[in-house]
XYZ file of C-alpha atoms in Angstrom:
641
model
C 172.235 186.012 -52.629
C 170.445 189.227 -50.789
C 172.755 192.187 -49.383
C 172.291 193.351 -45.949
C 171.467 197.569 -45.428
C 174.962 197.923 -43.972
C 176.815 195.935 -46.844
C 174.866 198.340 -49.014
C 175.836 201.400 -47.284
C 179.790 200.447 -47.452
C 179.238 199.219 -51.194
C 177.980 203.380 -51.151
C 180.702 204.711 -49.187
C 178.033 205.428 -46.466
C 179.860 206.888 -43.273
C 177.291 206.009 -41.141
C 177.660 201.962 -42.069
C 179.919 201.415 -39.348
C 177.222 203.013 -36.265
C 174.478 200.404 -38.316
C 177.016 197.093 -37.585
C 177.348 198.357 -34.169
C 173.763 198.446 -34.050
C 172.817 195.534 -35.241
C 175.924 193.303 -33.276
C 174.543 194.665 -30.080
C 172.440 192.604 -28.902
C 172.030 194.502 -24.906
C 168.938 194.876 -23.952
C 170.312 197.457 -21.033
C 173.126 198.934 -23.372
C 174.620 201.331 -20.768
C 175.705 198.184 -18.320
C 175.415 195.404 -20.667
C 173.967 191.897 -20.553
C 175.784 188.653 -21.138
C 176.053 187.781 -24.752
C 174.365 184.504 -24.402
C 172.475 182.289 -22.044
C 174.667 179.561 -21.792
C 177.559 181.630 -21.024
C 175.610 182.752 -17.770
C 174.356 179.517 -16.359
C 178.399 177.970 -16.938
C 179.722 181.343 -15.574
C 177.132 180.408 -12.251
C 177.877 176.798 -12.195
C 181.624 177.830 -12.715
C 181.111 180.225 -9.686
C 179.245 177.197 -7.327
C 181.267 174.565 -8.601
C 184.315 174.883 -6.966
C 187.279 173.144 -5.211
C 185.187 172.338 -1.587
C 182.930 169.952 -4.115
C 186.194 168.105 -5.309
C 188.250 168.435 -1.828
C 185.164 168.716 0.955
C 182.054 167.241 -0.076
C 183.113 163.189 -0.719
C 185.636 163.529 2.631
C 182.309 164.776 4.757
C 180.261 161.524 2.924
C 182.757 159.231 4.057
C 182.868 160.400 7.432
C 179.174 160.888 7.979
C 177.796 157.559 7.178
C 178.192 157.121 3.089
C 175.360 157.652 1.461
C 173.468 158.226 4.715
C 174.320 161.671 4.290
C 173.122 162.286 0.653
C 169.478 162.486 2.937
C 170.453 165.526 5.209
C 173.087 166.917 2.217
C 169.551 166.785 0.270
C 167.399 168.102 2.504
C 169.517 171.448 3.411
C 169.807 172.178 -0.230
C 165.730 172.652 0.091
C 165.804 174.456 3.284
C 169.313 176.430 3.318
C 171.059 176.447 -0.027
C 168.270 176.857 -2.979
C 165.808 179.568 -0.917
C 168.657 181.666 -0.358
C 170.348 181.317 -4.471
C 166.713 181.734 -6.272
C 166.457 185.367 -3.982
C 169.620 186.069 -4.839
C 169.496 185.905 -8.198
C 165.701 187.253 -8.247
C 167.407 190.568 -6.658
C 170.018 190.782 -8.884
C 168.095 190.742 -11.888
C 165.431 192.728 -11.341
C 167.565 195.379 -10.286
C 170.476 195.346 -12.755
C 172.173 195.915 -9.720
C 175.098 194.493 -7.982
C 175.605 193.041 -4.261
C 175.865 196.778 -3.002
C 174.208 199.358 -5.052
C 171.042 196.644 -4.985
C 169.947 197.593 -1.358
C 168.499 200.576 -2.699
C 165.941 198.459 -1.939
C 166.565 198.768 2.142
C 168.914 201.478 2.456
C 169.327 200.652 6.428
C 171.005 197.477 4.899
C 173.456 199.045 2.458
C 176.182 197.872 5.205
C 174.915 194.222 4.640
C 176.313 194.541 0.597
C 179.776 196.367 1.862
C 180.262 193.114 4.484
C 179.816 190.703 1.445
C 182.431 192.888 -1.111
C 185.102 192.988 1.927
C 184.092 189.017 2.408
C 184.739 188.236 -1.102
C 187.528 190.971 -0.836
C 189.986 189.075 1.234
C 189.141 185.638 0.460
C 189.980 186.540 -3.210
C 193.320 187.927 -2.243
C 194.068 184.089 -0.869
C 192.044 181.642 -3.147
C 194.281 183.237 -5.831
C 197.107 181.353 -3.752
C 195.316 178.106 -3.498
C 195.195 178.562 -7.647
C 198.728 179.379 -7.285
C 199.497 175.927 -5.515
C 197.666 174.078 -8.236
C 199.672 176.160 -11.372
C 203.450 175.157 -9.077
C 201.943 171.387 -8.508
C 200.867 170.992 -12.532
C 204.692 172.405 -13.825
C 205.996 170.207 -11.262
C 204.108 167.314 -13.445
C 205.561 167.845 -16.472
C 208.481 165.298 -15.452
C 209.412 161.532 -16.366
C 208.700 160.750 -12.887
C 206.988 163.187 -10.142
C 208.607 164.481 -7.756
C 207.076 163.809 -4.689
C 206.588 160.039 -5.912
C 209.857 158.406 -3.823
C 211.612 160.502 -0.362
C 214.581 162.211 -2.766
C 217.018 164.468 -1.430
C 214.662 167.019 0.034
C 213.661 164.425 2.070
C 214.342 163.396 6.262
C 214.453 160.206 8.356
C 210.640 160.156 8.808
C 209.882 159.855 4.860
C 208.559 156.529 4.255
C 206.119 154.889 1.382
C 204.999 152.218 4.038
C 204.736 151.763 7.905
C 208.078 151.583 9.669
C 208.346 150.119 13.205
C 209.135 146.721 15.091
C 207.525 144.020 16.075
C 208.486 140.287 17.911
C 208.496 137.167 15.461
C 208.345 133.311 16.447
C 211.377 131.708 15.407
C 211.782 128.196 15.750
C 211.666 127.943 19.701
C 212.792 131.525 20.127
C 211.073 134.956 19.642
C 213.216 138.121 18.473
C 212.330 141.209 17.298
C 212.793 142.416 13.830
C 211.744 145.592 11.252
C 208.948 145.230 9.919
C 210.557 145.682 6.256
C 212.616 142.629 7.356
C 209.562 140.726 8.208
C 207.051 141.703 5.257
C 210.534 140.880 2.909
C 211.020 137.046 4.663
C 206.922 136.500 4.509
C 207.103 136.414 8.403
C 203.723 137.549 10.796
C 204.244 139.848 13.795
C 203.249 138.274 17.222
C 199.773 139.692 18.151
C 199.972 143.116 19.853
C 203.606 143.081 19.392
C 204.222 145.805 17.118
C 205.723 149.498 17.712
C 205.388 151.754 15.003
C 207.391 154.795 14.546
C 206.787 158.035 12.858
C 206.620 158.641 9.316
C 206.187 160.611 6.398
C 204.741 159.837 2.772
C 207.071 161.851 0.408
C 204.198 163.972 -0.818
C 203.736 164.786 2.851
C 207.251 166.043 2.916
C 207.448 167.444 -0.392
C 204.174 169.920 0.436
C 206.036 170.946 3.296
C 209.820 171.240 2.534
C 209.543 171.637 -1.237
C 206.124 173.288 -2.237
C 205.528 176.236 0.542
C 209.092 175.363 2.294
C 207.087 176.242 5.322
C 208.477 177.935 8.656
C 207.591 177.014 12.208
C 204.302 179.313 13.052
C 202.688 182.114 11.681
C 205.168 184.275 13.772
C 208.379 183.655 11.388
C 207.143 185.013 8.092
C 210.642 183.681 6.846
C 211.277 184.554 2.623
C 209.134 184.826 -0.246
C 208.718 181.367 -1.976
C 209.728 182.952 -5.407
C 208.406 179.797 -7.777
C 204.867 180.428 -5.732
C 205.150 184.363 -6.024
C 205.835 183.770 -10.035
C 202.637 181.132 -10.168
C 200.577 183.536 -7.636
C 201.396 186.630 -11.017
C 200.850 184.134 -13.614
C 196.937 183.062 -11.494
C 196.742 187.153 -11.541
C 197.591 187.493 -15.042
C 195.211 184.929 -16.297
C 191.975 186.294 -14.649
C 192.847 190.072 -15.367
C 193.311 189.239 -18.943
C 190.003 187.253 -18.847
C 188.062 190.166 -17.311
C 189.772 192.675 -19.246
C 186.295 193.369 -21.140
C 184.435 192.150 -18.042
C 181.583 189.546 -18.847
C 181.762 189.947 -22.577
C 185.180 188.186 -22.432
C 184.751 186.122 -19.190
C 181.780 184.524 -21.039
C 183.964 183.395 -23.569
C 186.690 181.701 -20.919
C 183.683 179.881 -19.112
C 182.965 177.505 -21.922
C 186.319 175.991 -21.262
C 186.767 176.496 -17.472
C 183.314 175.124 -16.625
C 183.380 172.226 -18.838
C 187.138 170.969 -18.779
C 186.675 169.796 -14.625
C 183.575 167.662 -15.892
C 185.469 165.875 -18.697
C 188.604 165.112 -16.245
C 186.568 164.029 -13.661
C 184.871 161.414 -16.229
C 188.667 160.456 -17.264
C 189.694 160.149 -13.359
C 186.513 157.418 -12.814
C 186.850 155.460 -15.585
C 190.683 154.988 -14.696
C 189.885 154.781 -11.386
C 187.330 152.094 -11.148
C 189.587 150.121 -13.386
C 192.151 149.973 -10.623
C 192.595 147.250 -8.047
C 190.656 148.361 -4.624
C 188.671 151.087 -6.730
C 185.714 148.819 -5.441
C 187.141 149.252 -1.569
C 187.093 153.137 -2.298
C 183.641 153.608 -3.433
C 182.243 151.100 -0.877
C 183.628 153.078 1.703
C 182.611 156.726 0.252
C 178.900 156.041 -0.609
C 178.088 151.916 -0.957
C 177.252 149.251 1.742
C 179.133 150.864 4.517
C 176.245 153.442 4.525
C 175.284 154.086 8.242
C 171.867 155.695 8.164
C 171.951 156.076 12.435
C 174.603 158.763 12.198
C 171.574 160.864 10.732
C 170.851 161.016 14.412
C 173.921 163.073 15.476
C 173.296 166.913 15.017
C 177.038 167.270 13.467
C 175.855 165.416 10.486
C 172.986 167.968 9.493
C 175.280 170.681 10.760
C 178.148 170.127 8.484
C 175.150 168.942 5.903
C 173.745 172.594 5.809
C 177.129 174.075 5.959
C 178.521 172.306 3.124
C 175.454 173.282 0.872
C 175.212 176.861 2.353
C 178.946 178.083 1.192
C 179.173 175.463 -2.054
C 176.480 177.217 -3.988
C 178.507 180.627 -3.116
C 175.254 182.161 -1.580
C 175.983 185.751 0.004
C 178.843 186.325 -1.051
C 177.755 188.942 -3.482
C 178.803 186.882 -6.561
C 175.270 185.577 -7.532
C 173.538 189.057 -7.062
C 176.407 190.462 -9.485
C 176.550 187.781 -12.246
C 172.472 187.564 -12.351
C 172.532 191.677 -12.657
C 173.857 191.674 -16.318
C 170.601 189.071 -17.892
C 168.012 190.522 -19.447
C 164.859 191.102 -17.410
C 162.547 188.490 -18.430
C 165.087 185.542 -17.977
C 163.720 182.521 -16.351
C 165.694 182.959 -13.353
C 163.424 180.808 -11.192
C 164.602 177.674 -13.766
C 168.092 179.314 -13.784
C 168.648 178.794 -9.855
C 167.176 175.180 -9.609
C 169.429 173.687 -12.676
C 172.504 175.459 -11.372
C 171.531 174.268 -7.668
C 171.482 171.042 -9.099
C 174.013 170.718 -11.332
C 176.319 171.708 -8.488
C 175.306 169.091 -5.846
C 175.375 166.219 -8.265
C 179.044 167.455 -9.386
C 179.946 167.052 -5.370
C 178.765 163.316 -5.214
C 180.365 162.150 -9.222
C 183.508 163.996 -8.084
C 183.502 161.941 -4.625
C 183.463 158.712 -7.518
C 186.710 160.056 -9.399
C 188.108 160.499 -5.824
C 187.656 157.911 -3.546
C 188.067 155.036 -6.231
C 191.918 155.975 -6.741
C 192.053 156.315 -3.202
C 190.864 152.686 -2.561
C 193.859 151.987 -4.989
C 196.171 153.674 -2.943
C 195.062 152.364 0.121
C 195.077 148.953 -1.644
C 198.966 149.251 -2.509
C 199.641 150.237 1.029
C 198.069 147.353 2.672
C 195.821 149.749 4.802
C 192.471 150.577 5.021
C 191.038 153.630 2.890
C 190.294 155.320 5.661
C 193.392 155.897 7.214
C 194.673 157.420 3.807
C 191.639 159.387 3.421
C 191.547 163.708 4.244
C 189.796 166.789 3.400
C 191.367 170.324 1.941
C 194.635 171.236 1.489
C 195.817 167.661 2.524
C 193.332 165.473 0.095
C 194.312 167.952 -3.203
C 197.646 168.514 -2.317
C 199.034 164.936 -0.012
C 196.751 162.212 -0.862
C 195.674 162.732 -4.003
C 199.256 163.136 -5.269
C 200.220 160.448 -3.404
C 197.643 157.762 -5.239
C 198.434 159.678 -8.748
C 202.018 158.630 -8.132
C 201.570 155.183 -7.988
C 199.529 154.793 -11.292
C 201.206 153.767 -14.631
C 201.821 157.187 -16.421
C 201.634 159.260 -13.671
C 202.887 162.231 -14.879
C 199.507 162.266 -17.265
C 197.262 161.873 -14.609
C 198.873 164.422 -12.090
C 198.455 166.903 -15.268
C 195.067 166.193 -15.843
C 194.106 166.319 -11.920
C 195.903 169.847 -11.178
C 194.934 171.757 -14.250
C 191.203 170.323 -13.429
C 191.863 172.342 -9.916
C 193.192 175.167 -11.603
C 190.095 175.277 -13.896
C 187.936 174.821 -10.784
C 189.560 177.712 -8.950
C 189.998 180.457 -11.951
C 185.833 179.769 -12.528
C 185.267 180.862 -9.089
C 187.819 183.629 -8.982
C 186.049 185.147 -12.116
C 183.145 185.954 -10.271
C 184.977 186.908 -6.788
C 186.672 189.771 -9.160
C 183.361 190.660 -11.569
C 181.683 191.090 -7.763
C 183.900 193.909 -7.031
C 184.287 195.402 -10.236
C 180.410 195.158 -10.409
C 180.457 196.865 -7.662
C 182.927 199.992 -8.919
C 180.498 199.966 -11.423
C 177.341 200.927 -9.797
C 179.307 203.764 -7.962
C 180.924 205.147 -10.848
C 179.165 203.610 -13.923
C 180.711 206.595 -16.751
C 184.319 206.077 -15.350
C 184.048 201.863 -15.416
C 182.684 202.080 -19.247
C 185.549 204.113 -20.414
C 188.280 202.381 -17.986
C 186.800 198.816 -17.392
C 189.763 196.828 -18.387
C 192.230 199.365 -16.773
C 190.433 199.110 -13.551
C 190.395 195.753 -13.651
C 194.065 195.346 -14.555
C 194.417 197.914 -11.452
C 192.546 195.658 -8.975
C 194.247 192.501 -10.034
C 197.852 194.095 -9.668
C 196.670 195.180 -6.429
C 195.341 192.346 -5.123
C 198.901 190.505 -6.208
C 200.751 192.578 -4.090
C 198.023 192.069 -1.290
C 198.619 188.317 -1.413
C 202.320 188.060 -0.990
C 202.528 187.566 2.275
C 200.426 184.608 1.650
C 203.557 182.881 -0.774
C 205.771 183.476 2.086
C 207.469 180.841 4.263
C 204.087 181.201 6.627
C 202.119 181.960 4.020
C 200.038 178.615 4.365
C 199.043 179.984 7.870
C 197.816 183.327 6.733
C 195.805 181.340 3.823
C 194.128 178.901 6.806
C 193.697 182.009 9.175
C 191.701 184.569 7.114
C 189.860 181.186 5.690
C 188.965 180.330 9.181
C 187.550 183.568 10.275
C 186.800 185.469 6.850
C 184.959 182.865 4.923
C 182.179 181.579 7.848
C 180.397 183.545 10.399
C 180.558 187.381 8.721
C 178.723 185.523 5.408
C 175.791 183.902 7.699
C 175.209 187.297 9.288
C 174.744 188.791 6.282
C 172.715 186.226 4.720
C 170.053 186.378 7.466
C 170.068 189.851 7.469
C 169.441 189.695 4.074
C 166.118 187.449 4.390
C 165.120 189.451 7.273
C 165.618 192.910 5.235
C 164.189 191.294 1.864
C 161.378 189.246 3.781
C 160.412 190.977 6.554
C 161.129 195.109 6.106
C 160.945 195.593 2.382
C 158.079 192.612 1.765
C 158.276 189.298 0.896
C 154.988 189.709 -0.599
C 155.979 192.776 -2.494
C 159.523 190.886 -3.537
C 157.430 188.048 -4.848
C 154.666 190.556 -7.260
C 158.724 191.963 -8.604
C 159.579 188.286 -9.484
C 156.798 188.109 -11.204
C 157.055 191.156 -13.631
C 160.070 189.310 -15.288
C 159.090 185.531 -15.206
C 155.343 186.060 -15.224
C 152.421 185.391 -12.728
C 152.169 182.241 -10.995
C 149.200 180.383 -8.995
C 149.661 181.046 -5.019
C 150.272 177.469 -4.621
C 153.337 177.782 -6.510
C 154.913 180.392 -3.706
C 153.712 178.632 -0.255
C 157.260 176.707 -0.144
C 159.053 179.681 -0.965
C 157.491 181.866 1.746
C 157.507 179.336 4.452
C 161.023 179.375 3.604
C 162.041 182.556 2.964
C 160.109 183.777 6.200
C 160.908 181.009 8.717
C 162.743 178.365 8.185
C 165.956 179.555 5.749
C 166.991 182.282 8.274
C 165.671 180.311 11.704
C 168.359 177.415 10.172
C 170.994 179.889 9.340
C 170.729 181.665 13.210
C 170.929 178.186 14.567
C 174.346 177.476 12.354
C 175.623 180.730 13.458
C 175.308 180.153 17.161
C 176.541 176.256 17.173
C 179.276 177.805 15.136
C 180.290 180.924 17.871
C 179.521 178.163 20.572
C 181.965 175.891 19.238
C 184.611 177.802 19.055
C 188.072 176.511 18.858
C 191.092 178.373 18.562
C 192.576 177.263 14.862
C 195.379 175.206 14.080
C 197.348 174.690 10.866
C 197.672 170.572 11.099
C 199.844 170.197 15.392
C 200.560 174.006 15.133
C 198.500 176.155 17.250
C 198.240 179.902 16.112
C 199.847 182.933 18.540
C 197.153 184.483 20.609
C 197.593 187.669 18.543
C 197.029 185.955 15.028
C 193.450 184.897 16.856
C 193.136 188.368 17.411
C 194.064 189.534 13.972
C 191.816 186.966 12.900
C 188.496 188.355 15.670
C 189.957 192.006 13.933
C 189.485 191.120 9.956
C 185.888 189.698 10.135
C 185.046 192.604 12.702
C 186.542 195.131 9.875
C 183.785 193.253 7.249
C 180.654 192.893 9.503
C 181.190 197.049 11.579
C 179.988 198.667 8.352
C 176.182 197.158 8.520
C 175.558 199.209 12.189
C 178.159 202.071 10.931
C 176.290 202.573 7.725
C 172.551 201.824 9.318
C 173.473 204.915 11.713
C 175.213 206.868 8.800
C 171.955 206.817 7.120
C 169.564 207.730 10.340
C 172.015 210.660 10.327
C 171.714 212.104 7.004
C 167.832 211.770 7.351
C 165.569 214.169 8.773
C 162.370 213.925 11.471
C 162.030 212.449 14.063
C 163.884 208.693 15.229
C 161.102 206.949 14.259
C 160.462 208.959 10.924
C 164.059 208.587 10.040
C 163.845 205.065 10.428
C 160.866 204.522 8.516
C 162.664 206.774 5.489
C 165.648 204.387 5.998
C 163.739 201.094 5.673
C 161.935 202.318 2.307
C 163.538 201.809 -0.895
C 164.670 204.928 -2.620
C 162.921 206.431 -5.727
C 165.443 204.863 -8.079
C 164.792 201.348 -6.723
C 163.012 198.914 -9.511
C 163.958 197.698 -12.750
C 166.880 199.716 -14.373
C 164.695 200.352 -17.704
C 161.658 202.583 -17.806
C 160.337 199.559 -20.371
C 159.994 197.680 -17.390
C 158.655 200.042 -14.423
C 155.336 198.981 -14.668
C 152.527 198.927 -12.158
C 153.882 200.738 -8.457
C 157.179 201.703 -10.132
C 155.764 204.276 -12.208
C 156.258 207.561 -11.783
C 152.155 208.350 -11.718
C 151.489 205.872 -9.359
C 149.016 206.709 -6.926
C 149.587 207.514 -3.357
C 148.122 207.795 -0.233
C 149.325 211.222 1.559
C 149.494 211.736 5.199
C 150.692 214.563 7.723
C 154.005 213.461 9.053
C 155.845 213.989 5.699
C 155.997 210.125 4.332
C 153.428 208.259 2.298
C 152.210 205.049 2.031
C 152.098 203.024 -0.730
C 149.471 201.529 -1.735
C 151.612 198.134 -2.414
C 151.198 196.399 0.405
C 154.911 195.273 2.443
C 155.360 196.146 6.184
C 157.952 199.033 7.031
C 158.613 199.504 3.339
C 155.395 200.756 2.619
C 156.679 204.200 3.866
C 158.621 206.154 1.820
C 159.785 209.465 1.823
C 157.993 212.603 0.027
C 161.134 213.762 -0.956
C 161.467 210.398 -3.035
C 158.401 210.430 -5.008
């Protein structure tokens, strides 16, 4: 058996052993900012970042409502237009640069407000998907019981809690007609009189216990009422978890993803094979995706609306998150093949989780003597009402309530671990020798920051916060700066020129092979996002938390957060005419050319244009133009060369 040179030099009492092991271990091809240690820990850390709780809560309600399978055609066909154009540039830009969502627009400096918009984004709807993770850690210790607690109206319950309809209705007896419950007459095997029936208001206990019990939640957003302690507690516990998984950034995050990204995939599997074994599993499915398909709803523009929508913020596209986690590979990684299999992989996890869902659904529906639809919903009420609700009627349920809420947990930490590594990412480029020393300290800092930040969001009215800074944080500021982003990339810097950097790290391809990608990239990606935008401002509607309308001044609030995230592109864009100097038009054309440090982080790589000899065409007014062909970004300052 052979010896290895550093086995040899401890056998000699070599000093220098220990700097050889450290040598050899490290395995980074960009050793002062690192590269993950494998690449299956990157794709699960992206597919743990796409795949999140909209694909499990979202995706199967929107099938069901927009005509079954139908709308696996439009779902399909904005995940070519809107959703995989947008993720392959993304991650293109992130790895070429080794750069994350805000340092990268050293390739448009104009645009550097674009990156700021998507950290304060993914700023403040970390501070409140943390809660949402927080809901699932209370609903999964509130599992660990003989029977759940939401499963019959206990104590905590009113008048209105029911399991099944109350009301009255008239019933034939004899000669006579009376009127009777309709507990009375479902117990004696009697039929209501056609039209005769009055229902009154009710409750299911899981209803009741998300309301009373879980968030105990006030009136409106304008009595904040107590903290919720148990949440507050689960809200540290969420915090604890992803600061001690970041602690060494993606080095130990990479780790965590090989049991956050798998684990949803293997309870989903257990959830469909229990579920289709279930009586009315077959009513479920039929309704989410089988013969009830109604292809002439494809002719309604809502469908393809809420179809591009729905692809457009699953995959997690400008958000920052995909620019930062595709920063740390190494430069020749396939990232083309990267961005189609994790495109992929995320839409097919939206339809098998609608499977898992909607077949325990036609259960429940099935028990209750109803049709699925009336016990199917979307968000906060599918994960936290319905979904409980059929889980509590299954033999076991304490097992399967478990199994469903840490799968949600799992779901929402995977996401969250990219949210964070965005804005650490982003310390990073700023101050790159204080993060090395102090990463885990910094990100301890942020977390326990970000805790504090978020409990007002585990108070009495905390669910309203959580629905008001989703309503106006997490929609029109990240569509604005995704077509600013394909406009800057495509249009300013050159999508030509963007293309020839793609292909220093995954090689040259035949013209053919980019025609889709530029008509999209160009044209029809950012055309389709404008269009979203505007239906989206058009429609407006002031938000609602279920019957509860917000105050005029929490709209306002709402109007001031996402006007806080989008100011800084014009503030910055006229920062940076400032601090440049000629004339308007010169200082524009030195602001829409990528400074001298833009290209690949290692001089191994700065071939071709980005070396420092390259060859340049001088003229009077002070800027040159390179010889790379690219619109406005062929000018770039003399100063910069």
């Amino acid at each position: 058996m052979g010896i290895s040179l550093p086995g040899f030099l401890r056998c000699c009492g070599r000093k220098d052993s220990k700097d050889l092991d450290s040598h050899v271990e490290n395995t980074d091809e960009n050793t002062e900012r690192g590269n993950w240690s494998s690449k299956s820990e990157y794709l699960l850390s992206m597919v743990g970042y796409a795949v999140g709780l909209g694909n499990v809560w979202r995706f199967p309600y929107l099938t069901f409502q927009h005509g079954g399978g139908a709308f696996l055609i439009p779902y399909t066909v904005m995940l070519a237009l809107a959703g995989l154009p947008l993720f392959f540039l993304e991650c293109s830009l992130g790895q070429f640069s080794s750069l994350g969502p805000v340092a990268v627009w050293r390739i448009l400096p104009i645009f550097e407000g674009v990156g700021i918009t998507m950290v304060l984004i993914s700023t403040l709807v970390t501070i409140y998907y943390n809660v949402i993770i927080a809901y699932s850690l209370y609903y999964l210790f509130a599992s660990f019981t003989s029977v759940l607690p939401w499963s019959e109206c206990f104590e905590w319950a009113d008048e209105k809690c029911s399991k099944t309809p109350k009301g009255i209705c008239n019933v034939t007896l004899g000669d006579d007609t009376k009127m009777f419950n309709l507990t009375w007459v479902k117990e004696n095997n009697y039929t209501c009189i056609n039209n005769s029936t009055t229902y009154l208001e009710t409750e299911l206990p899981s209803k009741q216990y998300w309301d009373k019990v879980a968030l105990r939640r006030s009136s409106g957003l304008h009595e904040t009422g107590d903290v919720v302690w148990y949440l507050c507690l689960c809200l540290l516990l969420s915090w604890i978890i992803i600061g001690a998984a970041l602690f060494k950034g993606i080095k130990s995050s990479g780790k965590v993803v090989y049991f956050t990204a798998i684990f949803p995939y293997v309870v989903l599997l257990i959830l469909l094979i229990r579920g289709v074994t279930l009586e009315g599993a077959y009513d479920g499915i039929n309704f989410y995706i089988g013969t009830q398909s109604d292809i002439s709803k494809l002719t309604n523009a809502d469908v393809w609306k809420d179809a591009a929508t729905q692809i457009f913020f699953s995959l997690s596209t400008a958000w920052g998150g995909l620019v930062a986690l595709s920063s740390y590979n190494k430069f020749h990684n396939n990232c083309y093949a990267d961005a189609i299999m994790v495109c992929v992989t995320n839409c097919l996890t939206s339809v098998f989780a609608g499977f898992a869902i909607f077949s325990i659904l036609g259960h429940m529906a099935f028990k209750a003597q109803k049709e699925v639809k009336d016990v199917v919903d979307s968000g906060f009420a599918l994960a936290f009402i319905a979904y409980p609700e059929a889980l509590s009627q299954l033999p076991v349920a304490p097992l399967w309530s478990v199994l469903f809420f840490f799968m949600l947990l799992t779901l929402g930490l995977d996401s969250q671990f990219a949210s964070v590594e965005t804005i650490t990412t982003t310390i990073h480029d700023a101050y790159p020798k204080v993060m090395k020393k102090m990463r885990g300290i910094i990100t301890v800092g942020a977390c326990v920051m970000f805790f504090f930040l978020g409990i007002l969001c585990v108070t009495q009215s905390g669910i309203y916060w959580v629905d008001l800074i989703d309503y106006f944080c997490a929609g029109w500021g990240i569509l604005i700066a995704a077509i600013l982003e394909l406009v800057g990339i495509c249009w300013i810097y050159g999508g030509n020129r963007f293309i020839e950097d793609i292909e220093m790290m995954i090689g040259k391809k035949h013209w053919r092979f980019w025609l889709w990608w530029r008509a999209t990239w160009f044209f029809i990606t950012p055309l389709l996002l404008t269009a979203i935008l505007i239906w989206s401002l058009v429609t407006f509607d002031t938000p609602k938390h279920g019957n509860v309308l917000y105050p005029s001044w929490g709209v306002a609030l709402g109007w001031c957060m996402i006007v806080f995230c989008i100011i800084w592109i014009p503030v910055l864009a006229v920062v940076k005419m400032v601090q440049s100097e000629g004339t308007i038009w010169e200082r524009f054309l030195k602001c829409c050319a990528p400074t001298s440090d833009w290209g690949p982080a290692l001089e191994q790589h700065r071939l071709g244009r980005y070396k420092k000899s390259e060859n340049r065409h001088k003229i009077n007014n002070g800027l040159e133009i390179s010889t790379i062909e690219g619109g406005l970004a062929g000018y770039e300052n003399k100063a910069f060369s």
